PDB file of C-alpha atoms in Angstrom:
ATOM      1  CA  GLN A  79       5.160  38.349  34.605  1.00  0.00           C
ATOM      2  CA  VAL A  80       3.037  41.102  33.097  1.00  0.00           C
ATOM      3  CA  GLN A  81       1.842  43.867  35.384  1.00  0.00           C
ATOM      4  CA  LEU A  82      -0.233  46.926  34.573  1.00  0.00           C
ATOM      5  CA  VAL A  83      -0.368  49.707  37.143  1.00  0.00           C
ATOM      6  CA  GLU A  84      -2.830  52.562  36.780  1.00  0.00           C
ATOM      7  CA  SER A  85      -2.515  55.958  38.416  1.00  0.00           C
ATOM      8  CA  GLY A  86      -3.900  59.449  38.122  1.00  0.00           C
ATOM      9  CA  GLY A  87      -7.433  58.959  39.328  1.00  0.00           C
ATOM     10  CA  GLY A  88      -9.070  61.272  41.805  1.00  0.00           C
ATOM     11  CA  LEU A  89     -11.912  63.637  42.547  1.00  0.00           C
ATOM     12  CA  VAL A  90     -12.661  66.397  40.053  1.00  0.00           C
ATOM     13  CA  GLN A  91     -15.528  68.777  39.434  1.00  0.00           C
ATOM     14  CA  ALA A  92     -17.703  68.474  36.368  1.00  0.00           C
ATOM     15  CA  GLY A  93     -16.005  70.131  33.423  1.00  0.00           C
ATOM     16  CA  GLY A  94     -12.571  69.364  34.788  1.00  0.00           C
ATOM     17  CA  SER A  95      -9.773  67.203  33.464  1.00  0.00           C
ATOM     18  CA  LEU A  96      -7.688  64.245  34.554  1.00  0.00           C
ATOM     19  CA  ARG A  97      -4.949  62.194  32.956  1.00  0.00           C
ATOM     20  CA  LEU A  98      -4.736  58.515  33.782  1.00  0.00           C
ATOM     21  CA  SER A  99      -1.518  56.586  33.335  1.00  0.00           C
ATOM     22  CA  CYS A 100      -0.935  52.873  32.887  1.00  0.00           C
ATOM     23  CA  THR A 101       2.636  51.663  33.219  1.00  0.00           C
ATOM     24  CA  ALA A 102       3.404  48.161  32.042  1.00  0.00           C
ATOM     25  CA  SER A 103       6.127  45.755  33.080  1.00  0.00           C
ATOM     26  CA  GLY A 104       6.902  42.390  31.579  1.00  0.00           C
ATOM     27  CA  ARG A 105       5.672  43.337  28.092  1.00  0.00           C
ATOM     28  CA  THR A 106       6.012  46.411  25.935  1.00  0.00           C
ATOM     29  CA  VAL A 107       2.991  48.615  25.294  1.00  0.00           C
ATOM     30  CA  SER A 108       4.120  49.376  21.758  1.00  0.00           C
ATOM     31  CA  THR A 109       3.439  45.989  20.194  1.00  0.00           C
ATOM     32  CA  TYR A 110       0.195  45.114  21.960  1.00  0.00           C
ATOM     33  CA  ALA A 111      -3.302  46.496  21.926  1.00  0.00           C
ATOM     34  CA  MET A 112      -3.855  48.670  24.994  1.00  0.00           C
ATOM     35  CA  GLY A 113      -7.301  49.473  26.254  1.00  0.00           C
ATOM     36  CA  TRP A 114      -9.130  51.430  28.898  1.00  0.00           C
ATOM     37  CA  PHE A 115     -12.370  50.176  30.387  1.00  0.00           C
ATOM     38  CA  ARG A 116     -14.458  51.499  33.254  1.00  0.00           C
ATOM     39  CA  GLN A 117     -16.967  50.157  35.725  1.00  0.00           C
ATOM     40  CA  ALA A 118     -19.449  52.308  37.585  1.00  0.00           C
ATOM     41  CA  PRO A 119     -21.130  51.037  40.778  1.00  0.00           C
ATOM     42  CA  GLY A 120     -23.778  48.453  39.993  1.00  0.00           C
ATOM     43  CA  GLN A 121     -22.934  48.398  36.295  1.00  0.00           C
ATOM     44  CA  GLU A 122     -21.046  46.157  33.930  1.00  0.00           C
ATOM     45  CA  ARG A 123     -17.522  47.043  32.940  1.00  0.00           C
ATOM     46  CA  GLU A 124     -17.593  48.946  29.654  1.00  0.00           C
ATOM     47  CA  PHE A 125     -15.156  49.814  26.923  1.00  0.00           C
ATOM     48  CA  VAL A 126     -13.739  53.347  26.876  1.00  0.00           C
ATOM     49  CA  ALA A 127     -10.815  53.533  24.444  1.00  0.00           C
ATOM     50  CA  THR A 128      -8.117  51.519  22.762  1.00  0.00           C
ATOM     51  CA  ILE A 129      -4.910  52.009  20.842  1.00  0.00           C
ATOM     52  CA  THR A 130      -3.615  49.232  18.645  1.00  0.00           C
ATOM     53  CA  GLY A 131      -0.010  48.169  18.526  1.00  0.00           C
ATOM     54  CA  SER A 132       2.581  49.416  16.092  1.00  0.00           C
ATOM     55  CA  TRP A 133       2.096  46.335  13.889  1.00  0.00           C
ATOM     56  CA  THR A 134      -1.423  47.491  13.043  1.00  0.00           C
ATOM     57  CA  GLY A 135      -0.723  51.196  12.765  1.00  0.00           C
ATOM     58  CA  SER A 136      -1.398  52.477  16.311  1.00  0.00           C
ATOM     59  CA  LYS A 137      -5.036  53.148  15.549  1.00  0.00           C
ATOM     60  CA  THR A 138      -7.288  54.634  18.199  1.00  0.00           C
ATOM     61  CA  TYR A 139     -10.943  53.917  18.809  1.00  0.00           C
ATOM     62  CA  TYR A 140     -13.373  55.318  21.386  1.00  0.00           C
ATOM     63  CA  ALA A 141     -16.739  54.608  22.878  1.00  0.00           C
ATOM     64  CA  ASP A 142     -19.333  57.072  21.621  1.00  0.00           C
ATOM     65  CA  SER A 143     -19.872  58.374  25.144  1.00  0.00           C
ATOM     66  CA  VAL A 144     -16.290  59.649  25.409  1.00  0.00           C
ATOM     67  CA  LYS A 145     -15.456  60.510  21.819  1.00  0.00           C
ATOM     68  CA  ASP A 146     -14.087  64.067  21.457  1.00  0.00           C
ATOM     69  CA  ARG A 147     -13.499  64.286  25.223  1.00  0.00           C
ATOM     70  CA  PHE A 148     -11.010  61.480  25.909  1.00  0.00           C
ATOM     71  CA  THR A 149      -7.714  60.811  24.167  1.00  0.00           C
ATOM     72  CA  ILE A 150      -5.648  57.646  24.440  1.00  0.00           C
ATOM     73  CA  SER A 151      -1.929  57.839  23.746  1.00  0.00           C
ATOM     74  CA  ARG A 152       1.247  55.894  24.307  1.00  0.00           C
ATOM     75  CA  ASP A 153       4.816  56.731  25.335  1.00  0.00           C
ATOM     76  CA  ASN A 154       6.933  53.799  24.235  1.00  0.00           C
ATOM     77  CA  ALA A 155      10.051  55.073  26.020  1.00  0.00           C
ATOM     78  CA  LYS A 156       8.192  55.033  29.337  1.00  0.00           C
ATOM     79  CA  ASN A 157       6.226  51.887  28.460  1.00  0.00           C
ATOM     80  CA  THR A 158       3.129  53.804  29.507  1.00  0.00           C
ATOM     81  CA  VAL A 159      -0.311  54.418  28.065  1.00  0.00           C
ATOM     82  CA  TYR A 160      -2.339  57.501  28.959  1.00  0.00           C
ATOM     83  CA  LEU A 161      -5.980  58.460  28.948  1.00  0.00           C
ATOM     84  CA  GLN A 162      -6.443  62.210  28.839  1.00  0.00           C
ATOM     85  CA  MET A 163      -9.958  63.108  29.931  1.00  0.00           C
ATOM     86  CA  ILE A 164     -11.460  66.570  29.528  1.00  0.00           C
ATOM     87  CA  SER A 165     -14.936  68.013  30.010  1.00  0.00           C
ATOM     88  CA  LEU A 166     -15.615  65.358  32.601  1.00  0.00           C
ATOM     89  CA  LYS A 167     -19.205  64.603  33.549  1.00  0.00           C
ATOM     90  CA  PRO A 168     -20.656  62.984  36.682  1.00  0.00           C
ATOM     91  CA  GLU A 169     -21.543  59.965  34.547  1.00  0.00           C
ATOM     92  CA  ASP A 170     -17.828  59.410  33.926  1.00  0.00           C
ATOM     93  CA  THR A 171     -17.501  58.400  37.579  1.00  0.00           C
ATOM     94  CA  ALA A 172     -16.151  54.852  37.671  1.00  0.00           C
ATOM     95  CA  VAL A 173     -13.147  52.692  38.366  1.00  0.00           C
ATOM     96  CA  TYR A 174     -10.968  52.847  35.286  1.00  0.00           C
ATOM     97  CA  TYR A 175      -9.003  49.777  34.233  1.00  0.00           C
ATOM     98  CA  CYS A 176      -6.065  49.455  31.884  1.00  0.00           C
ATOM     99  CA  SER A 177      -5.789  46.309  29.785  1.00  0.00           C
ATOM    100  CA  GLN A 178      -3.427  44.712  27.316  1.00  0.00           C
ATOM    101  CA  GLY A 179      -4.010  42.148  24.612  1.00  0.00           C
ATOM    102  CA  PRO A 180      -2.708  40.747  21.343  1.00  0.00           C
ATOM    103  CA  ASP A 181      -2.403  43.239  18.510  1.00  0.00           C
ATOM    104  CA  PHE A 182      -5.007  41.994  16.069  1.00  0.00           C
ATOM    105  CA  GLY A 183      -6.434  45.431  15.360  1.00  0.00           C
ATOM    106  CA  VAL A 184      -9.090  47.445  17.143  1.00  0.00           C
ATOM    107  CA  ARG A 185     -10.308  45.578  20.218  1.00  0.00           C
ATOM    108  CA  SER A 186     -13.279  46.726  22.270  1.00  0.00           C
ATOM    109  CA  LYS A 187     -14.367  43.536  24.037  1.00  0.00           C
ATOM    110  CA  GLU A 188     -13.123  42.500  27.483  1.00  0.00           C
ATOM    111  CA  ARG A 189     -12.417  38.959  26.289  1.00  0.00           C
ATOM    112  CA  GLU A 190      -9.945  40.300  23.727  1.00  0.00           C
ATOM    113  CA  TYR A 191      -7.570  41.440  26.493  1.00  0.00           C
ATOM    114  CA  ASP A 192      -5.549  39.074  28.615  1.00  0.00           C
ATOM    115  CA  TYR A 193      -3.968  41.320  31.235  1.00  0.00           C
ATOM    116  CA  TRP A 194      -5.628  43.868  33.487  1.00  0.00           C
ATOM    117  CA  GLY A 195      -4.597  46.429  36.031  1.00  0.00           C
ATOM    118  CA  GLN A 196      -6.169  46.865  39.465  1.00  0.00           C
ATOM    119  CA  GLY A 197      -8.017  50.029  38.502  1.00  0.00           C
ATOM    120  CA  THR A 198      -8.031  53.654  39.579  1.00  0.00           C
ATOM    121  CA  GLN A 199     -11.056  55.524  40.889  1.00  0.00           C
ATOM    122  CA  VAL A 200     -12.328  58.586  39.041  1.00  0.00           C
ATOM    123  CA  THR A 201     -15.058  60.588  40.738  1.00  0.00           C
ATOM    124  CA  VAL A 202     -16.671  63.570  39.035  1.00  0.00           C
ATOM    125  CA  SER A 203     -18.778  65.797  41.239  1.00  0.00           C
ATOM    126  CA  SER A 204     -21.635  67.913  39.891  1.00  0.00           C
TER     127      SER A 204
END
């Protein structure tokens, strides 16, 4: 059974940093696409970042709103994916979800992922 467990969320002031972690069990993170999505109160869940599997070159791709501030990475030995977030803004406040899907290249749609974590809250105060 595949499980994704996020951690690292919390409360931070605007301009601060956080690093989210997503540890997988049941499947390796190295050979699947791994994504981060977020959902703010009253809004739809939206794509944040993805890293493709090793079969497709471990490419990364970001939403425009987080480009140059967020970095997705993977530690295969720990079977964990990270989302390093810097220069955080109040509009980054959301529940952040980790996801995993087949490695068919860059994937930015929810339907392209088949496993999801429970989410971790990130709150950025102004």
